[in-house]
XYZ file of C-alpha atoms in Angstrom:
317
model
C 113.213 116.056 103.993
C 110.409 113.713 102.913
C 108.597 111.213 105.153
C 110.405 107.932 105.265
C 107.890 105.421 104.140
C 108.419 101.505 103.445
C 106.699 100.353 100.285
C 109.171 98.235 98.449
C 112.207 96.451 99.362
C 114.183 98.811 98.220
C 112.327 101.776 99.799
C 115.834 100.807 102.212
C 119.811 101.654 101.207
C 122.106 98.701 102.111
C 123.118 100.372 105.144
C 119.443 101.227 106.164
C 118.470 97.459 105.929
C 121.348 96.589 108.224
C 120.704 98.740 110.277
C 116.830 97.206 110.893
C 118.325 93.766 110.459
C 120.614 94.833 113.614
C 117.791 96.220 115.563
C 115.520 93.350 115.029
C 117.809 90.772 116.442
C 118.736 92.993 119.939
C 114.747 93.572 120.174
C 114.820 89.399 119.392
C 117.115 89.759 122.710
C 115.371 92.156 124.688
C 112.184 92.625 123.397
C 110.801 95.342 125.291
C 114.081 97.358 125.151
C 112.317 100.018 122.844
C 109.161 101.323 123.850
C 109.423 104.523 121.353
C 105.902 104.255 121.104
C 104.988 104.866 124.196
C 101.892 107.476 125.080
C 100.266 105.372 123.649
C 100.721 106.681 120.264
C 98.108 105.233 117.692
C 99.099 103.044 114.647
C 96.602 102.678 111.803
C 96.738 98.795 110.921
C 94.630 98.472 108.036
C 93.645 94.763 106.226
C 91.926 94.349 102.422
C 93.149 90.833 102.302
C 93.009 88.482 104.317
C 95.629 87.792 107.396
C 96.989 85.956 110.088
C 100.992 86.101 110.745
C 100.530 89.678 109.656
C 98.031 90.891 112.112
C 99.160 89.308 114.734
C 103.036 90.010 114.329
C 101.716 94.036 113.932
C 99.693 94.392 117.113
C 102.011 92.248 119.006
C 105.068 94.536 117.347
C 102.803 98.199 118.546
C 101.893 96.720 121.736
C 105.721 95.679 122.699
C 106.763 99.270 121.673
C 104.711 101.043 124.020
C 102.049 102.033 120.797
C 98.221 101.202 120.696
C 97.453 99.056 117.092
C 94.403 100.875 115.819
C 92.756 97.677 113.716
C 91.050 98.787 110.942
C 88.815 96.464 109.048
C 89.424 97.295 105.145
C 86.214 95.323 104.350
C 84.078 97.666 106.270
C 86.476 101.075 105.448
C 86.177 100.126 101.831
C 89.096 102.424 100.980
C 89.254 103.958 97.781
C 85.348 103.309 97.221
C 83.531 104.669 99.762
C 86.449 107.435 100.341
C 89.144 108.204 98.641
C 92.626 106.786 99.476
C 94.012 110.340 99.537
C 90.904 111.397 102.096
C 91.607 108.261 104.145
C 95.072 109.088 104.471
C 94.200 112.531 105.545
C 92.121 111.353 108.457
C 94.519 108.604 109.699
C 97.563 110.947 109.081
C 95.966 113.369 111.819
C 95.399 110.436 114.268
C 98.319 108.111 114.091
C 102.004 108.404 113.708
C 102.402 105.372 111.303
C 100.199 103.070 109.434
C 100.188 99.890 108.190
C 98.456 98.492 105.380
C 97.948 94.936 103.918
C 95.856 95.842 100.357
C 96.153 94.930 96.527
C 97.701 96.842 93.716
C 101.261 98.971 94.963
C 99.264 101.701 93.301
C 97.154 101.789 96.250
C 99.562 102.028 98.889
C 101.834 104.779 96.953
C 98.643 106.686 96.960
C 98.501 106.395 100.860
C 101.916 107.451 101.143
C 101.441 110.536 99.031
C 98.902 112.243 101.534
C 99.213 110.546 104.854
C 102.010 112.965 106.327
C 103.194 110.088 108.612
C 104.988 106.849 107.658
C 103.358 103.868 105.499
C 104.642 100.827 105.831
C 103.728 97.839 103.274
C 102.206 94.774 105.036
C 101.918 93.553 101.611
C 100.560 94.301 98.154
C 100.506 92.309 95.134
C 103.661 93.549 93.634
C 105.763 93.345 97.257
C 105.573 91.752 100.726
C 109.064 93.729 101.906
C 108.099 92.816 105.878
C 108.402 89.495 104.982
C 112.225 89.656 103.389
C 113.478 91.393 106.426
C 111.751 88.509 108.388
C 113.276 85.615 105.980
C 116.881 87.737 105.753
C 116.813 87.891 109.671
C 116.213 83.654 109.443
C 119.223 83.293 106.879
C 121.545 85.037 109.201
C 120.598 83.242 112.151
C 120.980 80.027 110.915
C 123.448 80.168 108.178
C 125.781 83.725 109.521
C 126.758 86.622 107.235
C 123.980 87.626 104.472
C 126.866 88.807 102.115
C 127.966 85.822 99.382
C 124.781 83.340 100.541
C 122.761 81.662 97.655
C 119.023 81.563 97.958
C 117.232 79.808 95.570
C 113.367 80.169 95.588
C 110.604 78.033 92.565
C 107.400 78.668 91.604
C 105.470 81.673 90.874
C 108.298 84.360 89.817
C 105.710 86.666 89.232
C 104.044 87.173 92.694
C 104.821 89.122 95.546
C 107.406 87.237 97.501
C 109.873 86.407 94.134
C 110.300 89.722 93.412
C 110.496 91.276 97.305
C 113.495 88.244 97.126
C 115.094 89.964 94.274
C 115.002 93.659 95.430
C 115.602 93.003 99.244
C 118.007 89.646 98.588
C 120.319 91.613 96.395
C 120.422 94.453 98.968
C 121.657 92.084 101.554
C 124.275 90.726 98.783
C 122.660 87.289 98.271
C 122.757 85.533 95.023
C 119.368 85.174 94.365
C 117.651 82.328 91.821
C 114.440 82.593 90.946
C 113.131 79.090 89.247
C 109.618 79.641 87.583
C 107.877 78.750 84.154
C 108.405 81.510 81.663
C 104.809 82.347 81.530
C 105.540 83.458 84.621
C 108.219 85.845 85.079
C 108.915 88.471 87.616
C 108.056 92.005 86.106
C 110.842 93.530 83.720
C 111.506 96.633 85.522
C 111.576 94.904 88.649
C 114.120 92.953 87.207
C 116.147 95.088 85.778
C 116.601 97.218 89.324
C 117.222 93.927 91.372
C 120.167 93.615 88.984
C 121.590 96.930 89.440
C 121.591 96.586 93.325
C 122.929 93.205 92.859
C 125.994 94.592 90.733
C 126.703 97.118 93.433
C 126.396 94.842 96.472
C 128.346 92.357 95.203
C 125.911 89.476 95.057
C 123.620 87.985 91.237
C 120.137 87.640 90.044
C 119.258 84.707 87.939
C 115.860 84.025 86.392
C 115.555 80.361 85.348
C 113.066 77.709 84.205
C 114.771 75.026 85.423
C 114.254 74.494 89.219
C 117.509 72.405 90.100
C 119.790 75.063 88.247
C 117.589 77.415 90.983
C 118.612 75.762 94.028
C 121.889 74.255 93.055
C 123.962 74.521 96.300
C 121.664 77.114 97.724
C 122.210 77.742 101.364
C 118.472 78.792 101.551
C 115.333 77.147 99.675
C 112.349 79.132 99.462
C 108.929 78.769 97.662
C 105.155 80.206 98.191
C 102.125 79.090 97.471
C 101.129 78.591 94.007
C 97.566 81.078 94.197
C 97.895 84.025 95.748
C 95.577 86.351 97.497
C 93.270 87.578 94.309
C 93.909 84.588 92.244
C 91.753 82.305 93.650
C 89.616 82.017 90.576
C 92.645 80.646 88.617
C 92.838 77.756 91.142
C 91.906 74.609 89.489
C 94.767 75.912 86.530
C 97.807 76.399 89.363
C 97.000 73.760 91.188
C 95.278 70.974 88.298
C 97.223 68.154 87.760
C 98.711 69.759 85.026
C 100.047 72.773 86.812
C 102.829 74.798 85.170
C 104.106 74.658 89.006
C 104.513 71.196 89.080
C 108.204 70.648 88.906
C 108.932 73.422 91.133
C 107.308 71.766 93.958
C 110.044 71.565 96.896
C 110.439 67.814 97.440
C 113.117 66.116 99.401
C 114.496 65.505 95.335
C 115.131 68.602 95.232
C 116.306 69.593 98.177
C 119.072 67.360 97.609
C 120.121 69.815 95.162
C 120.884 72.240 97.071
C 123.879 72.170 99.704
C 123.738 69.851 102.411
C 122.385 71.876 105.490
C 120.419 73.956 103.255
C 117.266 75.541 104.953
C 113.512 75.718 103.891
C 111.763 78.806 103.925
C 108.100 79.689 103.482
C 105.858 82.489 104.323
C 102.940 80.592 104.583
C 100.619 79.538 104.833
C 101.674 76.343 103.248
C 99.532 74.227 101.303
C 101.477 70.224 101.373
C 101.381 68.228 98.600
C 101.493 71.037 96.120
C 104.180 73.589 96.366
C 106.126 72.104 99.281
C 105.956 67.978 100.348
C 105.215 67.359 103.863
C 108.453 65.587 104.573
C 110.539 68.956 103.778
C 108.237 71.614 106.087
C 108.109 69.130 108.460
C 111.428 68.054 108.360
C 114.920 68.803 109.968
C 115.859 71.841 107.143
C 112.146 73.891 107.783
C 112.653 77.066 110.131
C 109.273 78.119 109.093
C 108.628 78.547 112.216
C 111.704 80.969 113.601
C 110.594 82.460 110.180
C 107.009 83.603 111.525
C 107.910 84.321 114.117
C 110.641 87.069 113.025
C 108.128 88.802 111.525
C 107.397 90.532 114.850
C 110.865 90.955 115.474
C 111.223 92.725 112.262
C 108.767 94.431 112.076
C 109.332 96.343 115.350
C 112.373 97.198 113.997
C 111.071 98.755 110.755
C 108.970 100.812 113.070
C 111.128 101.673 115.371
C 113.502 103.334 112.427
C 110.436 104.866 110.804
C 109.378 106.690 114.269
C 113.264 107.746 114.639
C 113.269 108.867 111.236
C 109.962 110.945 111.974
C 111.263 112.102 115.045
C 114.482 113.308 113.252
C 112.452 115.212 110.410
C 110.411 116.856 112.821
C 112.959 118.348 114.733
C 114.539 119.712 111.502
């Protein structure tokens, strides 16, 4: 069997995903239950972008299962300029039993995958950030119950990272997912096209809209993100000018009245107020930005912890 890798939402079957969802909430519990990395055994954390929630959530996560987070710097690695991706993953393949990796284009992390020999997981890329899902599915449940038949509705840029990780790993967990966004702005086709296929077999929708009350329209869950992403800094004053296409997406209390009473805010921050989110909502009663965060370490343990069993499973084949 191939190595088990987690690059894309739905890198995971239904089952697989509940099965991490499951495990993330009894390590929530007892968080030093697992320790299937003890040894230490060596994770390869790498960073291109920058990072906060991420790197800390990752060594905390190694650290609580017994493992030793091997911080790489990407800056001073310079992978896939000074060496090759495919010689990078050589060396850390023969040193580590997982690694991590928080870079730019998916290409780049497929690449890893392909010649590593150990598990990849995706700390995010431009075209996914599938840690984060499990994180913000893990929130959902704990606050609103049973995944299956929820609505979350999440504005603003439907073409970045954390729209279309909401499609792919929302309709796995048989949400209804909305995505409200400009139509410059889209989520990529075939992206699209697969979120709707798991959707039809799960039982939940996918809806792309450019109107953001139709988006959130009795959602149990809000979501947004920030309007320039990691890499699109240049394009700043346009996203975030007074004349922003983003503008009406913004999550005010206006439109949080939209959506159903005890609705919850989500965002993966960090969160920039007065543009894509107002002050009053992350700060307010319906924010669990914060539970949010911090399930990112509980998840993420999780997804490790099934990689290494998976592993350990292959290799005994």
């Amino acid at each position: 069997m191939p190595v088990r890798h987690f690059l894309r939402d739905d890198d995971l079957t239904a089952q697989e995903q509940r099965t991490i969802l499951d495990r993330a909430r009894a390590l929530k519990a007892d968080p030093f239950s697992d320790r299937c990395l003890d040894g230490p055994h060596v994770v390869a954390v790498l960073f291109d972008k920058q990072t906060l929630r991420t790197q800390v959530s990752f060594t905390a996560a190694i650290a609580h299962l017994g493992g030793f987070p091997m911080v790489i710097d990407g800056k001073l690695a310079n992978v896939g300029v000074r060496e090759s991706i495919a010689d990078t993953a050589r060396v850390l393949g023969r040193e580590a039993v997982a690694i991590v990796w928080r870079t730019y284009g998916q290409e780049r992390i497929d690449e890893m995958a392909a010649y590593a020999g150990v598990p990849v997981v995706n700390a995010l890329t431009d075209s996914f950030h599938p840690c984060q899902i499990l994180a913000d599915l893990m929130t959902i449940e704990e606050h609103k119950g049973d995944l299956p038949g929820l609505t979350l509705g999440y504005v603003g840029d439907g073409a970045n990272n954390m729209a279309q990780s909401y499609l792919l790993g929302g309709a796995l967990a048989g949400l209804h997912v909305r995505i409200g966004t400009p139509a410059a702005y889209q989520p990529d086709v075939a992206i699209l096209a697969r979120a709707h296929e798991i959707a039809a077999a799960r039982g939940g929708s996918v809806l792309v809209t450019d109107d953001p009350v139709a988006a959130v329209a009795d959602a149990d869950a809000v979501a947004t993100d920030t309007w320039v992403s990691m890499g699109m800094e240049g394009e700043s004053a346009t996203r975030k000018g007074s004349a922003s296409p983003f503008a009406p997406y913004a999550v005010t209390s206006e439109l949080m009245t939209a959506a159903s009473r005890d609705a919850i805010f989500l965002h993966c921050l960090p969160a920039y107020r007065g543009f894509e989110v107002a002050p009053e909502v992350i700060d307010g009663p319906a924010s669990v930005v914060w539970d949010e965060s911090e399930n990112r370490l509980h998840a993420q343990k999780a997804v490790l912890s099934w990689l290494r069993e998976q592993q350990l499973a292959q290799d005994c084949r």
